[in-house]
CSV table of C-alpha atoms and ligand atoms in Angstrom, one decimal:
chain,number,residue,atom,x,y,z
A,1,MET,CA,67.5,5.8,-20.9
A,2,LYS,CA,68.7,2.2,-19.2
A,3,ALA,CA,69.8,4.4,-15.7
A,4,LYS,CA,67.4,6.5,-15.8
A,5,LYS,CA,64.5,3.6,-15.9
A,6,LEU,CA,66.9,2.0,-13.2
A,7,ILE,CA,67.2,5.1,-10.8
A,8,LEU,CA,63.3,4.9,-11.6
A,9,GLY,CA,62.1,2.1,-10.4
A,10,LEU,CA,64.8,2.4,-7.4
A,11,PHE,CA,62.6,5.2,-6.2
A,12,LEU,CA,59.1,4.0,-7.0
A,13,LEU,CA,60.0,0.6,-4.9
A,14,GLY,CA,61.6,3.4,-2.0
A,15,LEU,CA,58.1,4.7,-2.1
A,16,SER,CA,56.8,1.5,-2.2
A,17,LEU,CA,58.8,0.4,0.6
A,18,THR,CA,57.9,3.3,2.9
A,19,SER,CA,53.7,3.8,2.3
A,20,CYS,CA,54.4,-0.2,2.8
A,21,GLY,CA,53.3,0.4,6.6
A,22,LYS,CA,56.2,-0.3,8.4
A,23,GLY,CA,55.2,2.7,11.1
A,24,PRO,CA,53.0,2.0,13.8
A,25,SER,CA,48.5,2.4,12.5
A,26,THR,CA,47.2,3.2,15.6
A,27,LEU,CA,47.7,5.2,18.6
A,28,LYS,CA,48.1,2.6,21.5
A,29,GLU,CA,51.1,1.7,18.8
A,30,ALA,CA,52.8,4.7,18.4
A,31,TYR,CA,52.3,6.0,22.2
A,32,LYS,CA,53.6,2.3,23.0
A,33,ASP,CA,57.2,3.9,24.6
A,34,TYR,CA,55.3,7.1,26.5
A,35,PHE,CA,51.6,6.5,27.5
A,36,PRO,CA,48.4,4.6,28.1
A,37,ILE,CA,46.2,6.3,25.1
A,38,GLY,CA,42.1,5.9,25.8
A,39,ILE,CA,38.7,6.3,25.6
A,40,THR,CA,35.2,6.8,26.9
A,41,LEU,CA,32.5,4.4,26.4
A,42,ASN,CA,29.3,4.0,28.2
A,43,LYS,CA,27.0,1.1,28.0
A,44,GLU,CA,24.5,1.8,25.3
A,45,ASN,CA,27.5,3.0,22.8
A,46,TYR,CA,30.6,0.5,23.9
A,47,LYS,CA,30.0,-1.6,20.9
A,48,LEU,CA,29.5,0.9,18.1
A,49,PHE,CA,33.3,1.0,17.5
A,50,ASP,CA,35.0,-2.2,17.4
A,51,ASP,CA,36.4,-0.4,13.8
A,52,ILE,CA,38.4,2.2,16.2
A,53,ILE,CA,38.5,0.6,19.4
A,54,GLY,CA,42.0,-1.1,17.9
A,55,ASN,CA,43.7,2.5,19.0
A,56,PHE,CA,43.8,2.2,22.6
A,57,ASN,CA,44.1,0.2,25.7
A,58,SER,CA,42.3,2.2,28.5
A,59,MET,CA,38.6,2.7,28.4
A,60,THR,CA,36.8,4.9,30.9
A,61,CYS,CA,33.2,4.9,31.7
A,62,GLU,CA,31.2,7.5,31.5
A,63,ASN,CA,28.7,7.0,33.8
A,64,GLU,CA,28.8,3.4,35.1
A,65,MET,CA,31.4,3.8,38.1
A,66,LYS,CA,29.6,7.2,39.3
A,67,TRP,CA,28.0,6.7,42.5
A,68,SER,CA,24.5,7.1,41.4
A,69,SER,CA,24.1,4.4,38.7
A,70,ILE,CA,26.5,1.5,41.3
A,71,HIS,CA,24.8,2.8,44.9
A,72,PRO,CA,21.4,4.6,43.6
A,73,GLY,CA,20.4,4.1,47.5
A,74,ASP,CA,21.3,2.6,50.5
A,75,ASP,CA,22.1,-0.8,51.0
A,76,VAL,CA,21.6,-1.0,46.5
A,77,TYR,CA,24.5,-1.7,44.8
A,78,VAL,CA,24.2,-2.6,41.2
A,79,PHE,CA,27.5,-3.0,39.6
A,80,ASP,CA,25.9,-5.4,36.5
A,81,ASP,CA,27.4,-2.1,33.7
A,82,GLY,CA,30.4,-1.8,35.0
A,83,ASP,CA,31.1,-5.2,35.2
A,84,ARG,CA,29.7,-5.8,31.6
A,85,LEU,CA,32.1,-2.4,29.9
A,86,ILE,CA,35.4,-3.9,32.3
A,87,ASP,CA,34.5,-7.4,30.6
A,88,TYR,CA,34.8,-5.7,27.2
A,89,ALA,CA,37.7,-3.5,28.1
A,90,LYS,CA,39.8,-6.7,29.1
A,91,SER,CA,38.2,-8.7,26.3
A,92,GLN,CA,40.4,-6.1,24.1
A,93,GLY,CA,43.3,-5.6,26.2
A,94,MET,CA,42.4,-1.8,27.5
A,95,GLY,CA,42.9,-1.2,30.8
A,96,VAL,CA,40.4,0.6,33.3
A,97,ARG,CA,41.2,3.8,34.8
A,98,GLY,CA,37.8,3.8,37.8
A,99,HIS,CA,35.8,7.3,37.5
A,100,ALA,CA,35.0,8.2,39.9
A,101,LEU,CA,34.0,8.0,43.4
A,102,VAL,CA,33.2,10.5,45.4
A,103,TRP,CA,31.7,13.9,43.4
A,104,HIS,CA,29.0,16.6,44.1
A,105,LYS,CA,27.3,15.0,41.0
A,106,ALA,CA,26.2,12.0,40.3
A,107,VAL,CA,25.1,11.1,43.6
A,108,PRO,CA,21.0,10.9,45.2
A,109,SER,CA,20.7,14.5,47.0
A,110,GLY,CA,19.1,12.7,49.3
A,111,ILE,CA,22.7,11.1,50.9
A,112,PHE,CA,22.8,14.1,53.0
A,113,TYR,CA,19.5,14.8,54.7
A,114,ASP,CA,17.2,13.6,57.1
A,115,ASN,CA,13.4,12.9,57.0
A,116,GLU,CA,12.6,16.3,58.1
A,117,GLY,CA,15.8,18.4,55.0
A,118,ASN,CA,17.8,18.5,57.2
A,119,TYR,CA,22.3,18.3,56.8
A,120,LEU,CA,22.8,15.1,58.4
A,121,THR,CA,26.2,15.3,60.6
A,122,LYS,CA,29.4,14.8,59.3
A,123,GLU,CA,30.4,11.8,61.3
A,124,VAL,CA,27.2,10.1,59.6
A,125,MET,CA,29.1,11.4,56.3
A,126,PHE,CA,32.2,9.8,57.0
A,127,GLU,CA,30.0,6.5,57.2
A,128,LYS,CA,28.3,6.4,54.2
A,129,LEU,CA,31.3,7.9,52.3
A,130,ARG,CA,33.7,4.5,54.0
A,131,GLU,CA,30.9,2.2,53.6
A,132,HIS,CA,30.4,3.2,49.2
A,133,ILE,CA,34.3,3.7,48.6
A,134,PHE,CA,35.1,-0.2,50.3
A,135,GLU,CA,31.7,-1.1,48.4
A,136,THR,CA,32.6,0.1,45.5
A,137,VAL,CA,36.5,-0.2,45.1
A,138,LYS,CA,36.7,-4.0,46.9
A,139,HIS,CA,34.0,-4.7,44.3
A,140,PHE,CA,36.3,-4.1,41.1
A,141,LYS,CA,39.5,-4.6,43.4
A,142,ASP,CA,42.5,-4.2,40.4
A,143,ASP,CA,40.3,-4.7,37.8
A,144,VAL,CA,40.8,-0.6,37.8
A,145,TYR,CA,44.0,0.7,37.2
A,146,VAL,CA,43.2,4.3,38.6
A,147,TRP,CA,40.9,5.5,40.6
A,148,ASP,CA,39.9,9.1,40.4
A,149,VAL,CA,38.7,9.4,44.1
A,150,VAL,CA,37.5,12.5,43.8
A,151,ASN,CA,35.9,14.8,41.2
A,152,GLU,CA,35.8,18.1,40.5
A,153,ALA,CA,36.2,19.9,44.4
A,154,ILE,CA,38.4,22.9,44.0
A,155,ASP,CA,35.3,25.9,44.0
A,156,ASP,CA,34.4,26.7,39.9
A,157,SER,CA,31.3,28.8,41.0
A,158,ASN,CA,30.5,31.9,39.0
A,159,ASP,CA,33.3,34.3,39.9
A,160,ALA,CA,35.0,31.0,41.0
A,161,LEU,CA,38.0,31.9,38.4
A,162,LYS,CA,38.3,35.1,39.0
A,163,GLU,CA,41.3,36.3,41.5
A,164,ASP,CA,39.7,37.9,43.6
A,165,ASN,CA,37.4,35.3,44.6
A,166,SER,CA,39.4,33.1,47.4
A,167,ASN,CA,36.7,30.2,48.2
A,168,VAL,CA,38.8,27.9,47.0
A,169,TYR,CA,35.9,24.5,47.8
A,170,PHE,CA,33.0,24.3,45.7
A,171,LYS,CA,29.8,24.8,47.9
A,172,CYS,CA,28.4,21.2,47.6
A,173,PRO,CA,26.1,19.3,50.3
A,174,TRP,CA,30.1,17.4,51.6
A,175,TYR,CA,31.9,20.4,51.2
A,176,ASP,CA,28.5,22.1,53.5
A,177,ILE,CA,29.1,19.4,55.9
A,178,CYS,CA,32.1,18.3,55.9
A,179,GLY,CA,34.5,20.9,54.6
A,180,PRO,CA,37.6,19.4,53.3
A,181,GLU,CA,38.1,16.4,54.9
A,182,TYR,CA,35.8,14.8,52.8
A,183,VAL,CA,38.7,15.4,50.1
A,184,LEU,CA,41.8,13.9,53.1
A,185,LYS,CA,39.1,11.2,53.9
A,186,SER,CA,37.9,10.0,50.5
A,187,PHE,CA,41.7,9.4,49.2
A,188,GLU,CA,42.6,7.7,52.9
A,189,TYR,CA,39.0,5.2,52.9
A,190,ALA,CA,40.1,4.7,49.4
A,191,ARG,CA,43.6,3.2,50.6
A,192,GLU,CA,42.6,1.7,53.5
A,193,ALA,CA,40.3,-0.6,51.2
A,194,LEU,CA,43.0,-1.2,48.7
A,195,ASP,CA,45.2,-2.2,51.8
A,196,GLU,CA,42.2,-4.7,53.3
A,197,LEU,CA,42.2,-5.9,49.6
A,198,GLU,CA,46.0,-6.9,49.7
A,199,ALA,CA,45.7,-8.8,53.2
A,200,GLU,CA,42.7,-10.8,51.9
A,201,THR,CA,43.7,-11.8,47.9
A,202,GLY,CA,47.8,-12.2,49.5
A,203,ARG,CA,48.6,-9.8,46.6
A,204,GLU,CA,49.5,-6.3,45.5
A,205,MET,CA,46.7,-4.2,44.4
A,206,ASN,CA,48.2,-2.0,41.7
A,207,VAL,CA,45.7,0.6,41.9
A,208,LYS,CA,46.8,4.5,41.7
A,209,LEU,CA,44.2,7.4,43.6
A,210,PHE,CA,43.7,10.6,41.5
A,211,TYR,CA,41.9,13.5,41.8
A,212,ASN,CA,40.4,15.2,38.9
A,213,ASP,CA,38.6,18.4,37.7
A,214,PHE,CA,38.3,21.0,34.8
A,215,SER,CA,39.9,24.2,33.5
A,216,LEU,CA,43.0,22.9,35.6
A,217,THR,CA,44.9,25.2,32.8
A,218,ASN,CA,43.3,28.3,34.6
A,219,PRO,CA,46.3,29.9,36.9
A,220,ASN,CA,43.6,30.7,39.5
A,221,LYS,CA,41.8,27.6,39.3
A,222,ARG,CA,45.2,26.0,39.0
A,223,ALA,CA,46.3,27.9,42.6
A,224,LYS,CA,43.3,26.7,44.6
A,225,THR,CA,44.2,23.3,43.4
A,226,VAL,CA,48.0,23.7,44.6
A,227,GLU,CA,46.8,24.8,48.3
A,228,MET,CA,44.4,21.5,48.2
A,229,ILE,CA,46.8,19.2,47.2
A,230,GLN,CA,49.5,21.1,49.5
A,231,TYR,CA,46.5,20.6,52.5
A,232,LEU,CA,46.3,16.7,51.3
A,233,ILE,CA,50.9,16.2,51.6
A,234,GLU,CA,50.4,18.2,55.2
A,235,ASN,CA,48.0,15.2,56.2
A,236,ASN,CA,49.9,12.2,53.9
A,237,ALA,CA,46.7,11.8,52.0
A,238,PRO,CA,47.9,9.3,49.9
A,239,ILE,CA,47.6,10.9,46.5
A,240,ASP,CA,49.3,9.5,43.3
A,241,GLY,CA,48.1,11.6,40.6
A,242,ILE,CA,46.5,14.7,39.1
A,243,GLY,CA,44.1,13.9,36.5
A,244,MET,CA,43.0,17.0,34.3
A,245,GLN,CA,40.1,16.6,32.8
A,246,SER,CA,41.1,18.8,29.9
A,247,HIS,CA,37.7,19.7,27.7
A,248,TYR,CA,39.2,23.1,25.9
A,249,HIS,CA,37.9,24.5,22.5
A,250,ILE,CA,39.8,26.4,19.6
A,251,GLY,CA,39.7,29.7,21.5
A,252,SER,CA,40.8,28.1,25.2
A,253,PHE,CA,44.1,25.8,24.7
A,254,SER,CA,47.4,27.9,26.3
A,255,ILE,CA,50.7,25.9,25.4
A,256,GLU,CA,52.1,28.0,28.3
A,257,GLU,CA,49.7,27.2,30.8
A,258,PHE,CA,49.2,23.9,30.4
A,259,LYS,CA,53.0,22.9,30.9
A,260,THR,CA,52.7,25.0,34.1
A,261,SER,CA,49.9,23.3,34.8
A,262,ILE,CA,52.3,20.1,34.4
A,263,GLU,CA,55.0,21.4,36.0
A,264,THR,CA,52.9,22.7,39.0
A,265,PHE,CA,51.7,19.2,39.6
A,266,ALA,CA,54.2,17.2,38.7
A,267,SER,CA,56.8,19.1,41.3
A,268,PHE,CA,54.8,17.3,43.7
A,269,ASP,CA,55.4,14.5,42.9
A,270,LEU,CA,52.1,13.7,41.2
A,271,GLU,CA,51.2,12.2,37.9
A,272,VAL,CA,49.3,13.6,35.7
A,273,GLN,CA,47.2,12.4,33.5
A,274,ILE,CA,44.6,13.5,30.7
A,275,THR,CA,42.0,12.5,32.0
A,276,GLU,CA,38.2,13.9,29.7
A,277,LEU,CA,40.7,15.2,26.4
A,278,ASP,CA,38.4,17.1,24.0
A,279,VAL,CA,38.4,19.8,21.2
A,280,SER,CA,35.8,21.7,20.7
A,281,VAL,CA,35.2,23.7,17.5
A,282,TYR,CA,33.6,25.9,18.7
A,283,ASP,CA,35.0,28.6,20.5
A,284,VAL,CA,32.6,30.0,22.9
A,285,ASN,CA,33.9,33.6,23.4
A,286,GLU,CA,32.3,34.1,19.2
A,287,ASN,CA,28.8,33.5,18.2
A,288,VAL,CA,29.0,30.3,15.6
A,289,SER,CA,26.4,28.8,14.2
A,290,SER,CA,26.5,25.0,14.6
A,291,TYR,CA,28.3,24.0,11.7
A,292,GLU,CA,25.5,21.0,10.5
A,293,GLU,CA,26.9,20.3,7.0
A,294,GLY,CA,30.5,19.0,8.7
A,295,LEU,CA,33.4,20.4,9.7
A,296,PRO,CA,35.1,24.2,7.9
A,297,GLU,CA,38.8,22.7,6.6
A,298,GLU,CA,40.3,26.2,8.1
A,299,ILE,CA,38.7,24.7,12.0
A,300,GLU,CA,39.6,21.7,11.3
A,301,ALA,CA,43.6,23.2,11.0
A,302,VAL,CA,43.6,24.9,13.9
A,303,GLN,CA,41.9,22.3,16.3
A,304,THR,CA,44.8,19.5,14.5
A,305,ALA,CA,47.9,22.2,15.8
A,306,ILE,CA,46.1,21.7,18.6
A,307,TYR,CA,45.9,18.6,18.9
A,308,ASP,CA,49.7,18.3,17.5
A,309,ARG,CA,50.7,21.1,19.9
A,310,LEU,CA,49.0,19.5,23.3
A,311,PHE,CA,50.4,15.6,22.4
A,312,GLU,CA,53.9,17.2,21.3
A,313,ILE,CA,53.7,18.2,24.8
A,314,CYS,CA,52.3,15.1,26.2
A,315,ARG,CA,55.4,13.5,25.0
A,316,GLU,CA,57.9,16.1,26.1
A,317,TYR,CA,56.3,15.2,29.6
A,318,LYS,CA,56.3,11.7,29.5
A,319,GLU,CA,58.1,11.2,32.4
A,320,ASN,CA,55.4,12.7,34.5
A,321,ILE,CA,52.1,11.7,31.8
A,322,THR,CA,50.7,8.4,32.4
A,323,GLY,CA,47.7,8.5,30.0
A,324,ILE,CA,46.1,10.3,28.1
A,325,THR,CA,42.1,9.3,27.3
A,326,PHE,CA,39.8,10.7,25.1
A,327,TRP,CA,36.1,11.8,26.5
A,328,SER,CA,34.7,10.8,23.3
A,329,PRO,CA,35.3,7.8,21.2
A,330,ALA,CA,34.6,9.6,17.9
A,331,ASP,CA,33.0,12.6,16.5
A,332,ASP,CA,29.2,11.0,15.8
A,333,SER,CA,29.1,10.2,19.9
A,334,THR,CA,30.0,13.5,21.8
A,335,TRP,CA,28.3,14.7,24.9
A,336,LEU,CA,28.7,18.9,23.5
A,337,ASP,CA,26.6,18.0,21.1
A,338,HIS,CA,24.1,17.7,23.8
A,339,GLU,CA,25.9,20.0,26.1
A,340,LEU,CA,26.2,23.0,23.4
A,341,GLY,CA,23.2,22.3,21.5
A,342,LYS,CA,24.7,21.8,17.9
A,343,LYS,CA,27.4,19.4,16.7
A,344,ASP,CA,30.4,19.5,18.0
A,345,TYR,CA,33.4,17.2,15.8
A,346,PRO,CA,36.2,17.3,19.5
A,347,THR,CA,37.8,14.3,18.3
A,348,LEU,CA,40.9,12.7,16.0
A,349,PHE,CA,37.6,10.6,14.4
A,350,ASP,CA,35.2,11.6,12.6
A,351,ILE,CA,31.2,10.5,13.0
A,352,TYR,CA,32.4,7.9,10.0
A,353,HIS,CA,35.5,6.8,12.4
A,354,GLU,CA,37.6,8.2,9.8
A,355,PRO,CA,41.1,9.5,10.8
A,356,LYS,CA,41.1,13.0,10.7
A,357,SER,CA,43.7,15.0,10.5
A,358,SER,CA,44.5,15.9,13.9
A,359,PHE,CA,44.7,11.0,13.6
A,360,TYR,CA,47.9,12.0,11.7
A,361,GLU,CA,49.1,15.0,12.9
A,362,VAL,CA,49.5,13.3,16.4
A,363,MET,CA,50.7,9.7,14.9
A,364,ASP,CA,53.9,11.6,12.7
A,365,PHE,CA,56.6,12.5,14.6
B,1,GLA,C1,32.9,15.5,34.4
B,1,GLA,C2,32.8,14.5,34.1
B,1,GLA,C3,32.3,13.5,33.5
B,1,GLA,C4,31.2,14.1,32.5
B,1,GLA,C5,31.8,15.3,32.2
B,1,GLA,C6,30.5,15.8,31.0
B,1,GLA,O1,33.6,16.2,33.6
B,1,GLA,O2,34.0,14.0,35.5
B,1,GLA,O3,32.1,12.1,34.5
B,1,GLA,O4,30.4,13.7,33.9
B,1,GLA,O5,31.8,16.2,32.7
B,1,GLA,O6,30.3,14.6,30.3
């Protein structure tokens, strides 16, 4: 009897020691030997996640570093919101992903036209591009560790993802006026601005330069992106990596395509970062009404399995993957609610910031 009690006692002691929290309790600790784990914040919500912020060691501003936010008019630069978010990130020990220097959205439309509404010349646009990139890069210096230099330059309009569509670049004013050179020039100017900063400060600027886009697991869009990468490399563009935004939904994640994309970009000696990760619980191929009352268990299980595999693959490719950032911090604050017009639950934390089953899966390796 005594022996039995002793064995039970030892068993319970063992159990309590294991559950005493020997393993890491935050994402950033669990992934410290892999890559930074990031979060996206904006000027309205950045103080609302104190209870989970300790999971993250990287921060992206949702809008506060985009052209229209910091450079709303010719010669008008307003860096206050970005600076405030950077101060907050620093106070929490988070690095900052700079997002994004050049995009066809979030840019004042007037910058492309003269007084008669005609497009300005390529030369004038390159001057504007250079000035914007220099001002911005030189303002933020190495408070950012990476810049998304160009966002979404690859064609994605209407039938862009069909094989018979041969447009490589998205038809926007940047492309109409400057052709693919606007992508190349953007990288060149960003590098020149960093070089100038290095000369001025006598300090090495450890700031990587990335191209960022969505649907990069789509074979057709991936092929177009490869064409652009080849063009950039042939022209000696100072590009360090590719940002795969990774806005998935429960019907869209393909493990094989995800792997192929990482391998493809890595084959050009480029780093890969997952920059805007979320997994919507609505399969866009199915017409599902809103889960207003909460996330059904069976749907959460599908989402959890996707997060589990995705992180597993990223761990497997840790030599190539240099960061994973979630586009929304928790389910109570997601752009998808607005985008889809129904309540979505795309993150690892629920609307009360409690860890979901996906959190535990991602932590368990
Ligand atoms: C794109 C952009 C982001 C953000 C999302 C939507 O992915 O890169 O900055 O605007 O769209 O919220």
